[in-house]
């Protein structure tokens, strides 16, 4: 059977899952989304993802046309319809179809889309041996232009940095903020280990409040590892003992080289490996 995609209350075969070319999600990137993971038939931190989706929508004055409980049920039903136990869910809310022109008031019917599928961002080999990344010259969106806290359908800022990474032969790129501080990667948050302490940029560095980031901070604290949200500069990353990235799609992935510089001894470090194991235990329990 073809993959089933949910659009505003109905399931469609993948080939027939279509929305209007007048949808402002397409015309202007006017909409919000979430990327969730399901492990063993259960969506990881569903409530947190829905909460963030609602906050993103609130930030762009978009009213989601159903409640959180109904959307959670639709997510579970879409996973079940596709018989997916371990997979990836892309949740999208667009502004809906309307007249040409930016005016969001000239649209009607926001579209709610749920894709349940599989995602593999990086080859397994990179989880074992670590990722090589670069720092992008494209800075993260200025928070006063478009808050990086909003997971909007306009990801060009991140895509520009991703292109820089790919052109340099890297799968990810580290983005600085408008103050020259470390922000995050194009689709992942960043952590460093410095003298046994786990450090990650604070939200006011202009980053997405990652749900995996929160989970890893909690796991580290519970494991007795000292943690802090601290402003970091490129120097801190270059001289870190360990670096890793977190995201719903990527989970926890070690970084062993940045801008061709070896991090630590060039191998995934002990705290990274320990937290990866703890994250696997948490998600696959
Ligand atoms: N920063 C940015 C800019 C992101 O887009 C994260 C950090 C990590 O957040 P979570 O909550 O996932 O820990 C993200 C999330 C995809 C994909 O399809 C992207 C993300 C998540 C899932 C899938 O490329 N980005």
Short mmCIF file of C-alpha atoms and ligand atoms in Angstrom, two decimals:
data_model
loop_
_atom_site.label_atom_id
_atom_site.label_comp_id
_atom_site.label_asym_id
_atom_site.label_seq_id
_atom_site.Cartn_x
_atom_site.Cartn_y
_atom_site.Cartn_z
CA UNK A 1 0.00 0.00 0.00
CA UNK A 2 1.17 3.52 -0.77
CA UNK A 3 2.42 5.71 2.04
CA UNK A 4 -0.49 7.61 3.59
CA UNK A 5 -0.20 11.35 4.16
CA UNK A 6 -2.60 13.28 6.38
CA UNK A 7 -3.92 16.59 5.05
CA UNK A 8 -6.46 18.47 7.15
CA UNK A 9 -8.44 15.51 8.41
CA UNK A 10 -8.03 12.99 5.58
CA UNK A 11 -5.44 10.46 4.53
CA UNK A 12 -4.19 10.44 0.94
CA UNK A 13 -1.84 8.19 -1.01
CA UNK A 14 1.56 9.90 -1.18
CA UNK A 15 1.10 10.59 -4.93
CA UNK A 16 -2.25 12.30 -4.31
CA UNK A 17 -1.19 14.27 -1.23
CA UNK A 18 -1.25 17.77 -2.69
CA UNK A 19 -2.02 21.30 -1.62
CA UNK A 20 -2.79 24.45 -3.57
CA UNK A 21 -0.08 26.37 -5.40
CA UNK A 22 -1.78 29.43 -3.88
CA UNK A 23 -0.97 28.23 -0.37
CA UNK A 24 1.06 30.92 1.36
CA UNK A 25 3.23 28.17 2.80
CA UNK A 26 4.56 27.71 -0.72
CA UNK A 27 4.26 31.28 -1.92
CA UNK A 28 5.97 32.89 1.08
CA UNK A 29 7.19 30.18 3.44
CA UNK A 30 4.31 31.35 5.63
CA UNK A 31 3.79 28.50 8.05
CA UNK A 32 5.41 26.46 10.78
CA UNK A 33 6.58 22.88 11.22
CA UNK A 34 7.97 20.26 13.57
CA UNK A 35 10.10 17.16 13.08
CA UNK A 36 9.35 14.38 15.56
CA UNK A 37 10.64 10.87 16.12
CA UNK A 38 8.73 7.78 16.98
CA UNK A 39 10.51 5.00 18.85
CA UNK A 40 8.92 1.62 19.33
CA UNK A 41 5.48 2.99 18.47
CA UNK A 42 5.66 6.01 20.79
CA UNK A 43 6.40 9.58 19.73
CA UNK A 44 9.31 11.01 21.73
CA UNK A 45 8.30 14.15 23.67
CA UNK A 46 5.12 14.73 21.67
CA UNK A 47 3.81 17.30 24.17
CA UNK A 48 7.01 19.37 23.90
CA UNK A 49 6.88 19.31 20.09
CA UNK A 50 3.22 20.35 20.05
CA UNK A 51 3.93 23.08 22.56
CA UNK A 52 6.74 24.41 20.35
CA UNK A 53 4.52 24.17 17.26
CA UNK A 54 1.84 26.21 19.01
CA UNK A 55 4.41 28.78 20.14
CA UNK A 56 5.82 29.06 16.60
CA UNK A 57 2.28 29.51 15.26
CA UNK A 58 1.45 32.09 17.93
CA UNK A 59 4.60 34.01 17.03
CA UNK A 60 3.45 34.35 13.40
CA UNK A 61 -0.22 34.97 14.32
CA UNK A 62 -1.34 31.67 12.82
CA UNK A 63 -4.22 29.87 14.44
CA UNK A 64 -3.93 26.09 14.26
CA UNK A 65 -7.40 24.84 13.31
CA UNK A 66 -7.53 21.99 15.83
CA UNK A 67 -6.49 21.35 19.42
CA UNK A 68 -3.28 19.76 20.70
CA UNK A 69 -5.03 16.54 21.77
CA UNK A 70 -6.68 16.16 18.35
CA UNK A 71 -3.39 16.78 16.56
CA UNK A 72 -1.58 14.29 18.81
CA UNK A 73 -4.24 11.72 17.93
CA UNK A 74 -3.89 12.51 14.21
CA UNK A 75 -0.11 12.01 14.46
CA UNK A 76 -0.58 8.62 16.14
CA UNK A 77 -3.22 7.60 13.60
CA UNK A 78 -0.98 8.58 10.68
CA UNK A 79 1.88 6.51 12.12
CA UNK A 80 -0.51 3.58 12.64
CA UNK A 81 -1.98 3.89 9.12
CA UNK A 82 1.55 3.50 7.77
CA UNK A 83 2.46 0.79 10.25
CA UNK A 84 5.49 2.83 11.33
CA UNK A 85 6.85 2.11 14.79
CA UNK A 86 10.32 3.60 14.44
CA UNK A 87 10.16 6.59 12.19
CA UNK A 88 10.00 10.26 11.61
CA UNK A 89 7.01 12.59 11.58
CA UNK A 90 6.95 15.90 9.77
CA UNK A 91 4.15 18.10 11.04
CA UNK A 92 3.36 21.17 8.94
CA UNK A 93 0.83 23.96 9.33
CA UNK A 94 0.59 26.36 6.41
CA UNK A 95 -1.23 29.68 6.26
CA UNK A 96 -3.51 28.17 3.63
CA UNK A 97 -4.49 29.17 0.10
CA UNK A 98 -5.43 32.73 -0.68
CA UNK A 99 -4.95 35.71 -2.92
CA UNK A 100 -1.51 36.61 -4.23
CA UNK A 101 0.15 39.16 -1.97
CA UNK A 102 1.65 38.82 1.48
CA UNK A 103 -1.50 39.69 3.43
CA UNK A 104 -2.19 36.69 5.67
CA UNK A 105 -5.74 37.96 6.17
CA UNK A 106 -6.44 37.17 2.53
CA UNK A 107 -6.02 33.45 3.07
CA UNK A 108 -8.41 30.93 4.52
CA UNK A 109 -8.14 27.43 5.93
CA UNK A 110 -4.64 26.77 7.25
CA UNK A 111 -3.58 23.32 6.09
CA UNK A 112 -2.39 20.74 8.59
CA UNK A 113 -0.11 18.12 7.05
CA UNK A 114 1.35 15.04 8.71
CA UNK A 115 3.97 12.96 6.93
CA UNK A 116 5.03 9.77 8.69
CA UNK A 117 8.10 8.31 7.06
CA UNK A 118 11.71 7.40 7.75
CA UNK A 119 14.67 9.74 7.88
CA UNK A 120 18.36 9.08 7.92
CA UNK A 121 20.40 12.24 7.92
CA UNK A 122 23.88 10.83 8.23
CA UNK A 123 25.43 7.47 7.40
CA UNK A 124 25.98 5.12 10.38
CA UNK A 125 29.72 5.44 9.85
CA UNK A 126 29.54 9.11 10.93
CA UNK A 127 27.87 8.18 14.22
CA UNK A 128 30.79 5.87 14.95
CA UNK A 129 33.69 7.98 13.74
CA UNK A 130 32.26 11.48 13.94
CA UNK A 131 31.29 14.23 11.59
CA UNK A 132 33.47 16.85 9.98
CA UNK A 133 31.88 20.30 9.81
CA UNK A 134 32.82 23.86 8.84
CA UNK A 135 31.81 27.22 10.19
CA UNK A 136 29.56 28.99 7.70
CA UNK A 137 29.96 32.62 6.73
CA UNK A 138 26.16 32.88 6.62
CA UNK A 139 25.12 34.02 10.10
CA UNK A 140 21.95 32.85 11.83
CA UNK A 141 18.94 35.12 11.35
CA UNK A 142 19.09 38.21 13.54
CA UNK A 143 16.56 37.54 16.34
CA UNK A 144 14.99 40.93 15.70
CA UNK A 145 14.54 40.11 12.01
CA UNK A 146 13.11 36.61 12.37
CA UNK A 147 13.45 34.80 15.67
CA UNK A 148 15.31 31.49 15.37
CA UNK A 149 12.95 30.28 18.11
CA UNK A 150 10.26 30.05 15.39
CA UNK A 151 10.42 26.81 13.43
CA UNK A 152 9.01 28.40 10.29
CA UNK A 153 8.66 27.08 6.76
CA UNK A 154 11.27 29.62 5.70
CA UNK A 155 14.53 27.74 6.21
CA UNK A 156 16.60 29.59 3.61
CA UNK A 157 18.90 31.00 6.28
CA UNK A 158 19.83 27.46 7.29
CA UNK A 159 19.88 26.18 3.71
CA UNK A 160 22.40 28.88 2.70
CA UNK A 161 24.72 27.65 5.45
CA UNK A 162 24.04 24.02 4.54
CA UNK A 163 25.10 24.77 0.94
CA UNK A 164 28.36 26.23 2.24
CA UNK A 165 28.92 23.03 4.21
CA UNK A 166 28.14 20.77 1.28
CA UNK A 167 30.39 22.76 -1.06
CA UNK A 168 33.20 22.23 1.44
CA UNK A 169 32.43 18.50 1.51
CA UNK A 170 30.72 18.61 4.92
CA UNK A 171 27.27 17.41 5.94
CA UNK A 172 26.75 20.14 8.52
CA UNK A 173 27.81 23.73 9.07
CA UNK A 174 28.12 25.71 12.27
CA UNK A 175 26.42 29.10 12.26
CA UNK A 176 27.47 32.13 14.30
CA UNK A 177 24.99 34.77 15.42
CA UNK A 178 24.98 38.49 14.62
CA UNK A 179 27.37 39.07 17.54
CA UNK A 180 29.88 36.55 16.23
CA UNK A 181 29.03 34.01 18.93
CA UNK A 182 28.36 30.35 18.31
CA UNK A 183 24.66 29.74 17.62
CA UNK A 184 23.81 26.31 16.21
CA UNK A 185 24.16 24.11 13.16
CA UNK A 186 21.71 24.21 10.23
CA UNK A 187 19.40 21.59 11.75
CA UNK A 188 21.03 20.66 15.04
CA UNK A 189 22.09 22.26 18.32
CA UNK A 190 25.74 22.18 19.36
CA UNK A 191 27.42 21.07 22.58
CA UNK A 192 31.05 21.19 23.64
CA UNK A 193 32.90 19.49 26.47
CA UNK A 194 35.46 21.62 28.25
CA UNK A 195 37.39 20.18 31.22
CA UNK A 196 34.63 17.66 31.90
CA UNK A 197 31.82 20.23 31.75
CA UNK A 198 29.09 20.18 29.12
CA UNK A 199 28.43 23.59 27.56
CA UNK A 200 25.88 24.76 25.01
CA UNK A 201 24.89 28.23 23.81
CA UNK A 202 21.99 29.88 25.67
CA UNK A 203 18.67 30.58 23.92
CA UNK A 204 19.54 34.26 23.67
CA UNK A 205 22.37 33.31 21.30
CA UNK A 206 19.49 33.18 18.79
CA UNK A 207 18.87 29.46 18.44
CA UNK A 208 16.03 26.99 18.25
CA UNK A 209 15.18 25.59 21.67
CA UNK A 210 15.91 22.02 20.67
CA UNK A 211 13.94 19.26 22.31
CA UNK A 212 16.89 16.88 21.98
CA UNK A 213 19.07 19.63 23.48
CA UNK A 214 16.78 19.77 26.53
CA UNK A 215 16.76 15.97 26.84
CA UNK A 216 20.58 15.82 26.69
CA UNK A 217 20.96 18.60 29.27
CA UNK A 218 18.65 16.65 31.60
CA UNK A 219 20.45 13.35 30.97
CA UNK A 220 23.83 14.95 31.67
CA UNK A 221 22.63 16.57 34.89
CA UNK A 222 21.15 13.26 36.05
CA UNK A 223 24.48 11.56 35.27
CA UNK A 224 26.34 14.05 37.47
CA UNK A 225 28.00 15.86 34.57
CA UNK A 226 28.30 19.59 35.12
CA UNK A 227 26.21 21.49 32.54
CA UNK A 228 25.82 25.14 31.62
CA UNK A 229 24.22 27.26 28.94
CA UNK A 230 27.05 29.61 28.16
CA UNK A 231 27.98 32.06 25.42
CA UNK A 232 30.59 30.37 23.24
CA UNK A 233 32.89 31.74 20.59
CA UNK A 234 34.65 29.92 17.78
CA UNK A 235 37.79 29.65 19.92
CA UNK A 236 35.88 27.58 22.50
CA UNK A 237 34.80 25.14 19.82
CA UNK A 238 38.30 24.87 18.30
CA UNK A 239 39.85 24.16 21.69
CA UNK A 240 37.07 21.92 23.07
CA UNK A 241 37.85 18.41 24.26
CA UNK A 242 34.70 17.11 22.59
CA UNK A 243 31.97 18.45 20.33
CA UNK A 244 28.64 16.89 19.41
CA UNK A 245 25.34 17.89 17.80
CA UNK A 246 21.77 17.08 18.78
CA UNK A 247 18.49 17.03 16.88
CA UNK A 248 15.34 14.96 16.48
CA UNK A 249 16.55 13.63 13.16
CA UNK A 250 20.28 13.43 13.95
CA UNK A 251 19.82 12.34 17.62
CA UNK A 252 23.34 12.69 19.14
CA UNK A 253 26.24 12.77 16.69
CA UNK A 254 29.93 13.41 17.44
CA UNK A 255 31.90 16.09 15.62
CA UNK A 256 35.62 15.36 15.24
CA UNK A 257 36.81 18.08 12.87
CA UNK A 258 35.83 21.73 12.42
CA UNK A 259 37.31 23.89 9.65
CA UNK A 260 39.83 21.07 9.08
CA UNK A 261 40.97 21.31 12.72
CA UNK A 262 40.93 18.17 14.79
CA UNK A 263 38.77 18.34 17.93
CA UNK A 264 40.48 16.71 20.91
CA UNK A 265 42.22 13.59 19.66
CA UNK A 266 40.03 13.45 16.55
CA UNK A 267 37.83 10.65 17.88
CA UNK A 268 34.39 10.76 19.53
CA UNK A 269 35.07 11.49 23.20
CA UNK A 270 33.99 9.62 26.34
CA UNK A 271 31.29 12.08 27.44
CA UNK A 272 29.81 12.12 23.94
CA UNK A 273 29.73 8.33 23.90
CA UNK A 274 28.25 8.16 27.39
CA UNK A 275 25.48 10.65 26.58
CA UNK A 276 24.75 8.90 23.27
CA UNK A 277 24.25 5.64 25.16
CA UNK A 278 22.02 7.37 27.72
CA UNK A 279 19.98 8.99 24.93
CA UNK A 280 19.49 5.60 23.25
CA UNK A 281 18.40 4.11 26.53
CA UNK A 282 15.93 6.96 27.09
CA UNK A 283 14.39 6.76 23.63
CA UNK A 284 14.41 3.01 23.19
CA UNK A 285 13.41 2.00 26.71
N1 LIG B 1 18.28 23.85 15.35
C1 LIG B 1 17.58 23.95 14.21
C2 LIG B 1 17.76 25.14 13.35
C3 LIG B 1 16.69 22.93 13.85
O1 LIG B 1 15.98 23.00 12.73
C4 LIG B 1 17.32 21.73 15.87
C5 LIG B 1 18.16 22.79 16.17
C6 LIG B 1 17.18 20.59 16.83
O2 LIG B 1 15.93 20.64 17.49
P1 LIG B 1 15.19 19.33 18.02
O3 LIG B 1 13.98 19.84 18.70
O4 LIG B 1 14.86 18.50 16.83
O5 LIG B 1 16.13 18.66 18.94
C7 LIG B 1 16.55 21.79 14.68
C8 LIG B 1 15.61 20.70 14.35
C9 LIG B 1 14.94 17.82 9.00
C10 LIG B 1 14.85 17.98 10.45
O6 LIG B 1 14.02 17.23 8.43
C11 LIG B 1 15.34 19.10 11.07
C12 LIG B 1 15.22 19.23 12.43
C13 LIG B 1 14.63 18.26 13.18
C14 LIG B 1 14.14 17.15 12.56
C15 LIG B 1 14.24 17.00 11.18
O7 LIG B 1 15.91 18.27 8.40
N2 LIG B 1 15.70 20.36 12.98
#
